[in-house]
Tab-separated table of C-alpha atoms and ligand atoms in Angstrom:
chain	number	residue	atom	x	y	z
A	1	MET	CA	-14.848	-16.516	42.209
A	2	SER	CA	-11.998	-15.944	39.835
A	3	SER	CA	-13.069	-14.528	36.642
A	4	GLY	CA	-11.036	-14.723	33.999
A	5	LEU	CA	-11.107	-14.971	30.042
A	6	ASP	CA	-11.351	-18.452	30.233
A	7	ASP	CA	-14.568	-18.079	31.642
A	8	LEU	CA	-16.332	-16.350	28.599
A	9	PRO	CA	-17.397	-17.426	25.676
A	10	LEU	CA	-14.141	-15.627	23.749
A	11	ARG	CA	-13.893	-16.969	20.004
A	12	ASP	CA	-11.263	-20.180	19.895
A	13	GLU	CA	-9.196	-18.243	17.641
A	14	LEU	CA	-9.200	-15.564	19.977
A	15	ARG	CA	-7.490	-17.629	23.061
A	16	GLY	CA	-4.783	-16.586	23.893
A	17	GLU	CA	-4.009	-13.559	21.486
A	18	SER	CA	-2.811	-10.257	23.121
A	19	PRO	CA	-4.076	-6.949	21.422
A	20	TYR	CA	-1.648	-5.559	18.786
A	21	GLY	CA	0.576	-2.562	19.815
A	22	ALA	CA	3.940	-1.456	20.494
A	23	PRO	CA	5.061	-0.761	23.923
A	24	GLN	CA	4.143	2.907	24.793
A	25	LEU	CA	6.782	4.392	26.914
A	26	ASP	CA	7.437	7.557	28.058
A	27	VAL	CA	10.903	7.420	26.658
A	28	ALA	CA	13.190	10.785	25.602
A	29	VAL	CA	13.519	9.820	22.217
A	30	GLN	CA	10.992	7.849	20.862
A	31	LEU	CA	11.519	6.005	16.888
A	32	ASN	CA	9.250	3.028	17.390
A	33	VAL	CA	6.068	4.334	15.480
A	34	ASN	CA	6.610	5.372	12.274
A	35	GLU	CA	5.352	8.880	13.426
A	36	ASN	CA	6.004	12.390	12.068
A	37	PRO	CA	8.682	14.039	14.694
A	38	TYR	CA	7.408	17.570	13.899
A	39	PRO	CA	3.874	18.450	16.008
A	40	PRO	CA	1.469	21.199	14.461
A	41	SER	CA	2.226	25.070	15.222
A	42	GLU	CA	0.470	27.082	16.709
A	43	ARG	CA	-1.375	28.412	14.100
A	44	VAL	CA	-2.649	25.219	12.993
A	45	VAL	CA	-2.972	24.143	16.932
A	46	ALA	CA	-6.048	27.494	16.931
A	47	GLU	CA	-7.363	26.682	13.214
A	48	ILE	CA	-8.092	22.876	14.617
A	49	ALA	CA	-9.195	24.247	17.921
A	50	ALA	CA	-11.615	26.597	16.059
A	51	ALA	CA	-12.775	23.779	13.909
A	52	ALA	CA	-13.659	21.858	17.141
A	53	ALA	CA	-15.412	24.205	18.745
A	54	ASP	CA	-17.361	25.025	15.460
A	55	ALA	CA	-18.625	21.352	14.908
A	56	ALA	CA	-19.639	21.235	19.004
A	57	ARG	CA	-21.665	23.613	18.188
A	58	THR	CA	-24.038	20.844	16.218
A	59	LEU	CA	-22.961	17.677	18.239
A	60	ASN	CA	-26.543	16.987	19.610
A	61	ARG	CA	-26.716	15.863	15.439
A	62	TYR	CA	-25.243	13.148	13.874
A	63	PRO	CA	-22.300	13.660	11.971
A	64	ASP	CA	-22.819	13.861	7.849
A	65	ARG	CA	-22.446	9.679	7.407
A	66	ASP	CA	-20.783	9.707	3.838
A	67	ALA	CA	-18.020	12.511	4.888
A	68	LEU	CA	-18.499	14.093	1.612
A	69	ALA	CA	-16.574	17.208	2.046
A	70	LEU	CA	-13.766	15.358	3.801
A	71	ARG	CA	-13.887	12.950	0.961
A	72	ALA	CA	-13.704	16.030	-1.487
A	73	ASP	CA	-10.479	17.302	0.188
A	74	LEU	CA	-8.933	14.093	0.251
A	75	ALA	CA	-9.920	13.852	-3.847
A	76	ALA	CA	-8.311	16.997	-4.406
A	77	TYR	CA	-5.086	15.996	-2.534
A	78	LEU	CA	-4.497	12.729	-4.136
A	79	THR	CA	-5.567	14.338	-7.443
A	80	ALA	CA	-2.456	16.639	-6.959
A	81	ASP	CA	0.256	13.755	-5.309
A	82	GLY	CA	-0.981	11.250	-7.731
A	83	GLY	CA	-1.376	13.110	-11.321
A	84	VAL	CA	-4.822	11.032	-11.754
A	85	ASP	CA	-8.107	12.861	-11.410
A	86	LEU	CA	-10.254	11.145	-8.628
A	87	ASP	CA	-13.951	12.187	-7.692
A	88	VAL	CA	-15.567	12.256	-4.245
A	89	ASP	CA	-17.498	8.996	-4.745
A	90	GLN	CA	-13.628	7.084	-5.755
A	91	VAL	CA	-12.482	8.206	-2.130
A	92	TRP	CA	-13.668	6.560	1.491
A	93	ALA	CA	-12.447	7.845	4.816
A	94	ALA	CA	-12.349	6.536	8.336
A	95	ASN	CA	-10.700	6.004	11.600
A	96	GLY	CA	-6.958	5.430	10.315
A	97	SER	CA	-6.325	3.388	7.259
A	98	ASN	CA	-6.503	0.165	9.794
A	99	GLU	CA	-9.819	0.827	9.840
A	100	ILE	CA	-10.248	0.550	5.929
A	101	MET	CA	-8.377	-2.182	6.027
A	102	LEU	CA	-10.615	-4.112	8.334
A	103	GLN	CA	-13.873	-2.736	5.832
A	104	LEU	CA	-11.880	-4.066	3.052
A	105	LEU	CA	-11.455	-7.319	4.513
A	106	GLN	CA	-14.956	-7.380	5.543
A	107	ALA	CA	-16.466	-6.443	2.437
A	108	PHE	CA	-14.415	-8.669	0.013
A	109	GLY	CA	-12.974	-11.447	2.597
A	110	GLY	CA	-14.564	-13.315	5.128
A	111	PRO	CA	-15.586	-16.974	5.470
A	112	GLY	CA	-14.505	-19.948	3.054
A	113	ARG	CA	-12.016	-16.661	1.432
A	114	THR	CA	-8.141	-16.060	1.466
A	115	ALA	CA	-6.136	-13.128	1.752
A	116	VAL	CA	-2.780	-12.950	1.108
A	117	SER	CA	0.220	-11.051	1.164
A	118	PHE	CA	4.087	-11.606	1.379
A	119	ALA	CA	6.222	-11.789	4.786
A	120	PRO	CA	7.843	-9.502	5.832
A	121	THR	CA	5.195	-6.966	6.272
A	122	TYR	CA	2.783	-5.327	8.339
A	123	SER	CA	2.013	-7.294	11.145
A	124	MET	CA	-1.702	-6.021	11.406
A	125	TYR	CA	-2.960	-8.068	8.547
A	126	PRO	CA	-3.140	-11.645	9.810
A	127	GLU	CA	-5.106	-9.905	12.746
A	128	TYR	CA	-7.537	-8.025	10.015
A	129	ALA	CA	-8.043	-11.659	8.219
A	130	ARG	CA	-8.319	-13.126	11.820
A	131	ASP	CA	-11.016	-10.876	12.498
A	132	THR	CA	-13.231	-11.389	9.536
A	133	HIS	CA	-12.557	-14.613	9.399
A	134	THR	CA	-10.736	-14.873	6.572
A	135	ARG	CA	-8.194	-17.643	5.841
A	136	TRP	CA	-4.861	-15.649	6.053
A	137	VAL	CA	-2.072	-16.661	3.454
A	138	ALA	CA	1.752	-15.196	3.643
A	139	GLY	CA	3.814	-16.066	0.691
A	140	ARG	CA	7.227	-14.612	1.142
A	141	ARG	CA	9.512	-11.746	-0.312
A	142	ALA	CA	12.715	-12.529	-1.687
A	143	ASP	CA	16.780	-11.739	0.687
A	144	ASP	CA	16.376	-8.220	-0.342
A	145	PHE	CA	12.654	-7.849	0.309
A	146	THR	CA	11.712	-7.096	-2.888
A	147	LEU	CA	8.547	-9.305	-4.298
A	148	ASP	CA	9.483	-12.698	-5.709
A	149	LEU	CA	7.159	-12.463	-8.663
A	150	PRO	CA	7.322	-16.112	-9.657
A	151	HIS	CA	6.369	-16.994	-6.218
A	152	ALA	CA	3.628	-14.689	-6.347
A	153	HIS	CA	2.541	-16.274	-8.989
A	154	ALA	CA	2.620	-19.559	-7.398
A	155	VAL	CA	1.238	-18.442	-4.195
A	156	LEU	CA	-2.358	-16.334	-6.461
A	157	GLU	CA	-2.749	-19.960	-8.412
A	158	GLN	CA	-2.737	-22.351	-5.483
A	159	HIS	CA	-4.578	-19.724	-3.267
A	160	GLN	CA	-6.838	-17.757	-5.302
A	161	PRO	CA	-7.297	-14.994	-3.012
A	162	SER	CA	-10.302	-12.416	-3.065
A	163	VAL	CA	-7.849	-10.067	-1.529
A	164	VAL	CA	-4.154	-9.314	-1.889
A	165	LEU	CA	-2.480	-6.992	0.462
A	166	LEU	CA	0.450	-5.523	-1.157
A	167	ALA	CA	2.365	-2.739	1.279
A	168	SER	CA	4.356	-0.496	-0.882
A	169	PRO	CA	6.467	0.967	0.728
A	170	ASN	CA	6.439	-1.750	2.939
A	171	ASN	CA	6.271	-2.104	6.843
A	172	PRO	CA	9.082	-2.637	8.197
A	173	THR	CA	11.564	-2.895	5.220
A	174	GLY	CA	11.045	0.131	3.562
A	175	THR	CA	10.543	-1.589	0.247
A	176	ALA	CA	8.363	0.190	-2.415
A	177	LEU	CA	7.014	-1.861	-5.496
A	178	PRO	CA	7.594	-1.128	-9.122
A	179	LEU	CA	4.618	0.206	-11.116
A	180	ALA	CA	5.134	-2.941	-13.404
A	181	GLU	CA	5.251	-5.437	-10.506
A	182	ILE	CA	1.445	-4.120	-8.703
A	183	GLU	CA	0.571	-4.577	-12.865
A	184	ALA	CA	1.640	-8.059	-12.655
A	185	ILE	CA	0.184	-9.231	-9.549
A	186	VAL	CA	-3.397	-7.047	-10.566
A	187	ASP	CA	-3.599	-8.839	-13.749
A	188	ALA	CA	-2.792	-12.512	-12.074
A	189	ALA	CA	-4.704	-11.662	-8.841
A	190	PRO	CA	-8.639	-12.990	-9.229
A	191	GLY	CA	-10.014	-10.488	-6.577
A	192	VAL	CA	-9.040	-7.404	-5.368
A	193	VAL	CA	-5.386	-5.718	-4.094
A	194	VAL	CA	-5.027	-3.616	-2.018
A	195	VAL	CA	-1.628	-1.165	-2.120
A	196	ASP	CA	-0.936	-0.199	1.194
A	197	GLU	CA	0.822	3.286	0.539
A	198	ALA	CA	0.738	4.492	4.638
A	199	TYR	CA	4.329	5.551	4.017
A	200	GLY	CA	3.505	6.947	0.605
A	201	GLU	CA	4.661	10.354	0.517
A	202	PHE	CA	8.479	9.681	1.749
A	203	ARG	CA	8.945	7.144	-1.688
A	204	ARG	CA	11.883	8.352	-3.632
A	205	ALA	CA	11.938	10.527	-6.686
A	206	GLY	CA	11.488	8.652	-9.222
A	207	VAL	CA	9.187	6.038	-7.119
A	208	HIS	CA	5.578	6.237	-8.630
A	209	SER	CA	2.562	5.619	-6.702
A	210	ALA	CA	0.020	2.965	-7.396
A	211	LEU	CA	-2.040	6.137	-7.993
A	212	SER	CA	-1.571	6.176	-11.460
A	213	LEU	CA	-3.035	2.473	-12.132
A	214	LEU	CA	-6.108	3.008	-11.217
A	215	PRO	CA	-7.981	4.514	-14.081
A	216	ASP	CA	-7.296	1.319	-15.976
A	217	SER	CA	-7.189	-1.006	-12.786
A	218	PRO	CA	-11.367	-1.674	-11.229
A	219	ARG	CA	-10.097	-3.940	-8.836
A	220	LEU	CA	-7.330	-1.750	-7.189
A	221	VAL	CA	-7.485	-0.352	-4.231
A	222	VAL	CA	-4.627	2.226	-2.837
A	223	THR	CA	-4.782	3.196	1.023
A	224	ARG	CA	-3.179	6.083	2.630
A	225	THR	CA	-3.230	7.565	6.072
A	226	MET	CA	-2.089	10.800	7.465
A	227	SER	CA	-1.154	9.412	10.516
A	228	LYS	CA	2.579	9.652	9.328
A	229	ALA	CA	3.938	12.102	6.405
A	230	PHE	CA	0.915	13.948	7.840
A	231	ALA	CA	1.576	14.711	10.616
A	232	PHE	CA	-1.560	13.562	12.111
A	233	ALA	CA	-1.157	10.106	13.703
A	234	GLY	CA	-3.531	11.458	16.671
A	235	GLY	CA	-6.336	12.662	14.602
A	236	ARG	CA	-7.143	8.927	13.018
A	237	LEU	CA	-7.686	9.561	9.308
A	238	GLY	CA	-7.038	6.921	6.786
A	239	TYR	CA	-8.606	6.679	3.295
A	240	LEU	CA	-8.652	5.002	0.198
A	241	ALA	CA	-8.972	5.337	-3.365
A	242	ALA	CA	-10.177	3.253	-5.992
A	243	SER	CA	-13.336	2.389	-8.598
A	244	ARG	CA	-16.293	3.792	-7.566
A	245	ALA	CA	-17.747	-0.194	-7.033
A	246	VAL	CA	-15.348	-0.333	-4.064
A	247	VAL	CA	-16.414	2.559	-2.378
A	248	ASP	CA	-19.758	1.265	-3.047
A	249	ALA	CA	-18.728	-1.668	-1.371
A	250	VAL	CA	-17.060	-0.441	1.642
A	251	ARG	CA	-20.228	1.188	2.183
A	252	ILE	CA	-22.097	-1.176	3.074
A	253	VAL	CA	-20.092	-2.613	5.749
A	254	ARG	CA	-19.172	0.370	7.600
A	255	LEU	CA	-20.783	1.449	10.535
A	256	PRO	CA	-23.543	4.377	10.217
A	257	TYR	CA	-21.997	7.877	11.424
A	258	HIS	CA	-18.063	5.793	11.730
A	259	LEU	CA	-16.321	9.463	11.610
A	260	SER	CA	-17.429	11.646	14.101
A	261	ALA	CA	-17.819	15.040	13.625
A	262	VAL	CA	-15.086	16.518	15.090
A	263	SER	CA	-12.973	13.912	13.049
A	264	GLN	CA	-14.199	15.123	10.132
A	265	ALA	CA	-14.106	18.772	11.021
A	266	VAL	CA	-10.529	18.536	12.354
A	267	ALA	CA	-9.146	16.884	9.435
A	268	ARG	CA	-10.361	19.132	6.935
A	269	VAL	CA	-8.141	21.546	8.943
A	270	ALA	CA	-5.276	19.525	8.682
A	271	LEU	CA	-5.732	18.902	4.602
A	272	ALA	CA	-6.151	22.842	3.954
A	273	ASN	CA	-2.663	23.229	6.030
A	274	ALA	CA	-1.150	20.323	3.884
A	275	ASP	CA	2.001	22.542	3.006
A	276	GLU	CA	2.702	23.152	6.023
A	277	LEU	CA	2.466	19.930	7.740
A	278	LEU	CA	3.826	17.944	4.960
A	279	HIS	CA	7.069	20.372	5.132
A	280	ALA	CA	9.557	18.435	7.235
A	281	VAL	CA	8.887	15.362	4.527
A	282	ASP	CA	11.908	16.310	2.636
A	283	GLU	CA	13.731	16.531	5.498
A	284	LEU	CA	13.051	13.329	7.221
A	285	ARG	CA	13.756	11.706	3.730
A	286	ALA	CA	17.338	13.332	3.944
A	287	GLU	CA	17.662	12.069	7.518
A	288	ARG	CA	16.447	8.734	6.258
A	289	ASP	CA	18.966	8.617	3.316
A	290	ARG	CA	21.708	9.682	6.157
A	291	THR	CA	20.805	7.021	8.217
A	292	VAL	CA	20.875	4.316	5.761
A	293	ALA	CA	24.643	5.601	4.473
A	294	TRP	CA	25.742	5.696	8.139
A	295	LEU	CA	24.431	2.256	9.384
A	296	ARG	CA	26.253	0.721	6.361
A	297	SER	CA	29.774	3.000	7.077
A	298	VAL	CA	29.954	1.457	10.226
A	299	GLY	CA	29.683	-2.095	9.077
A	300	LEU	CA	25.790	-3.118	9.725
A	301	GLN	CA	23.158	-3.957	6.682
A	302	ALA	CA	20.220	-1.601	6.047
A	303	ALA	CA	17.589	-1.698	3.770
A	304	ASP	CA	16.927	0.261	0.939
A	305	SER	CA	14.114	2.944	2.181
A	306	ASP	CA	10.904	4.553	0.511
A	307	ALA	CA	9.746	5.490	3.825
A	308	ASN	CA	10.154	6.966	7.051
A	309	PHE	CA	11.767	4.324	8.917
A	310	VAL	CA	15.072	1.923	8.008
A	311	LEU	CA	15.526	-1.667	8.866
A	312	PHE	CA	19.051	-2.327	10.019
A	313	GLY	CA	20.797	-5.431	11.480
A	314	THR	CA	21.749	-8.078	11.716
A	315	PHE	CA	22.329	-8.838	15.074
A	316	PRO	CA	22.764	-12.111	17.076
A	317	ASP	CA	20.884	-10.538	19.724
A	318	ARG	CA	18.515	-8.146	18.555
A	319	HIS	CA	16.945	-7.695	21.997
A	320	ALA	CA	19.803	-6.827	23.924
A	321	VAL	CA	20.170	-4.078	21.389
A	322	TRP	CA	17.396	-3.080	21.849
A	323	GLN	CA	17.106	-2.807	25.434
A	324	GLY	CA	21.302	-1.040	25.438
A	325	LEU	CA	19.114	2.068	23.195
A	326	LEU	CA	16.384	2.147	25.326
A	327	ASP	CA	18.656	1.926	28.691
A	328	ARG	CA	20.246	5.198	26.963
A	329	GLY	CA	16.511	6.679	26.251
A	330	ILE	CA	16.474	5.848	22.894
A	331	LEU	CA	13.245	3.734	21.902
A	332	ILE	CA	12.992	1.815	18.888
A	333	ARG	CA	10.915	-1.253	17.434
A	334	GLU	CA	12.338	-4.879	17.796
A	335	THR	CA	10.294	-6.251	14.446
A	336	GLY	CA	11.091	-7.572	11.354
A	337	PRO	CA	12.937	-10.939	10.579
A	338	ASP	CA	14.815	-12.312	13.478
A	339	GLY	CA	18.358	-10.391	13.710
A	340	TRP	CA	16.656	-6.754	12.266
A	341	LEU	CA	15.746	-4.142	14.381
A	342	ARG	CA	13.448	-1.119	12.521
A	343	VAL	CA	14.215	2.833	13.441
A	344	SER	CA	11.960	5.650	13.095
A	345	ILE	CA	13.483	8.839	11.454
A	346	GLY	CA	13.531	11.581	14.010
A	347	THR	CA	14.487	15.035	14.311
A	348	ALA	CA	18.056	15.634	13.440
A	349	GLU	CA	19.022	15.962	16.931
A	350	GLU	CA	16.877	12.358	17.928
A	351	MET	CA	18.883	10.660	14.843
A	352	ALA	CA	21.819	12.081	16.049
A	353	ALA	CA	21.207	10.824	19.716
A	354	PHE	CA	20.318	7.110	17.404
A	355	ARG	CA	23.812	7.067	16.282
A	356	ARG	CA	25.659	7.831	19.853
A	357	ALA	CA	23.522	5.235	21.566
A	358	LEU	CA	24.221	2.435	19.049
A	359	GLU	CA	27.913	3.233	18.595
A	360	GLU	CA	27.661	2.728	22.680
A	361	VAL	CA	25.678	-0.205	22.567
A	362	MET	CA	28.250	-2.015	19.903
A	363	GLY	CA	31.329	-1.088	21.634
B	1	LIG	C1	1.179	3.059	9.988
B	1	LIG	C2	0.495	2.218	9.073
B	1	LIG	C3	-0.989	2.106	9.260
B	1	LIG	C4	-1.685	3.360	9.241
B	1	LIG	O1	-2.200	2.965	10.082
B	1	LIG	P1	-3.513	4.377	10.953
B	1	LIG	O2	-4.379	3.737	11.123
B	1	LIG	O3	-3.637	5.432	9.482
B	1	LIG	O4	-2.523	5.114	11.180
B	1	LIG	C5	-0.774	1.433	8.032
B	1	LIG	N1	-0.273	0.557	6.876
B	1	LIG	C6	1.245	-0.002	7.208
B	1	LIG	C7	1.771	-0.721	6.957
B	1	LIG	C8	1.432	1.195	8.175
B	1	LIG	O5	3.057	0.973	8.761
């Protein structure tokens, strides 16, 4: 007897869908999911192992449901990075900022409600909306990937979203939004405005974090992750900063004990070693700026980037270019508007290999 998805009472809107994710291929140079290329040092590895062992001694017990010690550490880190005082009850943590975002949609989206973003942007946003039965509306960005404010205002006016999602720096374009534009959206939006700063630590000098807007904006939420700059993608730790009321709302929908004792303990070690784990950020920013300049010098377009990746193109057949690079051992991402490709910033050697391979592919 055949038993496939068709025989199951799968929700109608999930029929024909496939799970999200870039190909996980075993390739020498992996520049496709915006990871930090540097693994932790043996010293940090040993501290993480010791903290995991410590947590293991009480694994018969449930972890701290409210992750208070970890949230206090995160609040201290954000206070230092963003220059605003944040209290532990203005910070919330979960298994990656993907879970944070889902919790936000669970709390503020739902049937009869609308979430809005401006494309091209992070391709997971429509999935959070779908999974929470929230109507999804994608406005558009301008040709240079900045926000088109008059258009954005029109979309907000027409759709009255309970949630607006703004990635800044944006994925896959790398574009950061000026604070004045975020303020304008917060003023115009009837609901919650989420600024996804997954790449916040990579912003260029003079580009500011939306954290500084929090004291005056009770409906603003800033999300961050340890997956990118922190070189902690495998640790699965994302977090948000917002008003106490937003944190209270998210706590209503979170699953009990969602963040394991091991996750909490290990993330605290990573935060205690922030200086070391973040040490490569300046180097990666410089390598990013060099990559943008090089791509332009060979006649390609490259979007200005405040993140650890660059969107470049355009190619009449981008898949052929992606495949040509893969054939040479370089895995990048086929994403973004037609004709564009995205490369994550790796080590200097990896970027040299990328440049050599791309020159070959372009003939
Ligand atoms: C990588 C990324 C995230 C982070 O995902 P995690 O679940 O924290 O690993 C969030 N938003 C954007 C735009 C991203 O690119």
